[in-house]
């Protein structure tokens, strides 16, 4: 890693991921190199200079493996093959090498809880007779009631509907997500061995780390008890101790096996997507388990100073307790983009709002202003920050995509009560003109909303007041003022203000109230979320001072 992009260049000897900025690439929608309307590895490779100029330390690429894309690639057919629409393994290796050459690490997304129903193991399983060992790599069981016509348990799929689907021969298979995503049986030694081999396969090809999907899943209660009235949600921690399929103690032994493999290589990392109660998170971060775990509290918090303050204090303390750093996340490929989320009243359920409205509840300008302030809030904190592609462009949610283009299984499985996650997965606008605004030569797999020309990266790059310029300046300043140490002092500047001071002497202040406030004493303003702001700090603005 070159000195210019090394967050540890302050002379400390800390691993890159502790304070790094990770840029999340939803590969299907980032850049299309071959004109088929779907993003790919070559498209991403062509845009590496953009990511270097933005100033990120790493990219995390959503699943790129062979997949029918029934859930955007979280349904994997072969973990050693790249989905042909995205490229091939040679291209992946070249991408990793070139990114590394620019000082950018590459994190892959591993999906161990479930495979695709097209995976050879599942195909073998359903071709075999009930009781055949080929079935035992998945959870395939007899049903209940007369003729076994009732599912084995009352478990619900995270995407809606039951978590069991019946096979033609009468048995049922478990899928905590879509029916195209059967859950693997992690008690089976071949499942464990296979994932060890897959980890080594990618580590040998130079991958710098893994984001582990549904890290709190994997292990199921072998007695398969009913859950009762508890409902499922795509994002959210289990509310029950000793839950039948989330956050079971058995997952830790599995993780330790993976960690042992990573420790055999230099400088690699694993970050867990673990939706667990705060008091359980530290278990995943023990020295022989994950390096980091996502802290989703930020993206769950409404625009409220008290709640953001709590999230910051608790997040930093929880990570420090186990010697890790927090990962700050404002958005990702599963949630409404914050430019739209923050433009809705705090009590709005943004998952259902695109269907139920009211449409005029959305204040677009307010959302944009708050999203800029939130950027300074999260990028100034100690630890690592995850930026979701397009967040740096201030992209809004494409919440009004027509039903006929929706691809997310959530739309159908929720009985059309939730549009799902396509609105944050629309292909990026790179240029002001062209049929897909520079995304690629073909028709993009999801349509880009009218008006996105003005948000294109090339347009914003030339505008000092743009969201892209704000992110670039913030990431450059972050190296010196926010990534140089891990000290944090939360300041009390009033009930409507979130403020903290860093060990470097930088102070971040965000005004979440309705009235302008005075800036605390300072010698220099490093950055303001509103470039036109001067004097006092207006509502929904943020500032970095020293
Ligand atoms: C979490 C991923 O972020 C989400 O996109 C996916 O649908 C589920 N895991 C299932 O793999």
Coordinates of N, CA and C in Angstrom, one line a residue, residues 25 59 153 167 235 303 383 499 505:
X25 N -18.9 -2.5 -3.5 CA -19.2 -2.6 -4.9 C -20.3 -3.6 -5.1
X59 N -12.0 -2.3 -1.4 CA -13.4 -2.5 -1.9 C -13.9 -3.9 -1.4
X153 N -41.5 -27.1 10.8 CA -41.6 -26.1 11.9 C -42.4 -24.9 11.4
X167 N -40.9 -30.8 -1.5 CA -40.4 -31.5 -2.7 C -41.5 -32.4 -3.2
X235 N -33.4 -7.5 8.3 CA -32.3 -6.9 9.1 C -32.9 -6.7 10.5
X303 N -33.1 10.3 12.3 CA -32.3 11.6 12.4 C -32.6 12.2 13.8
X383 N -12.1 4.1 13.7 CA -12.5 2.8 13.2 C -12.6 2.8 11.7
X499 N -21.7 15.7 18.8 CA -20.4 16.3 18.7 C -19.4 15.4 19.4
X505 N -7.2 16.3 17.7 CA -7.6 17.7 17.9 C -8.7 18.1 17.0

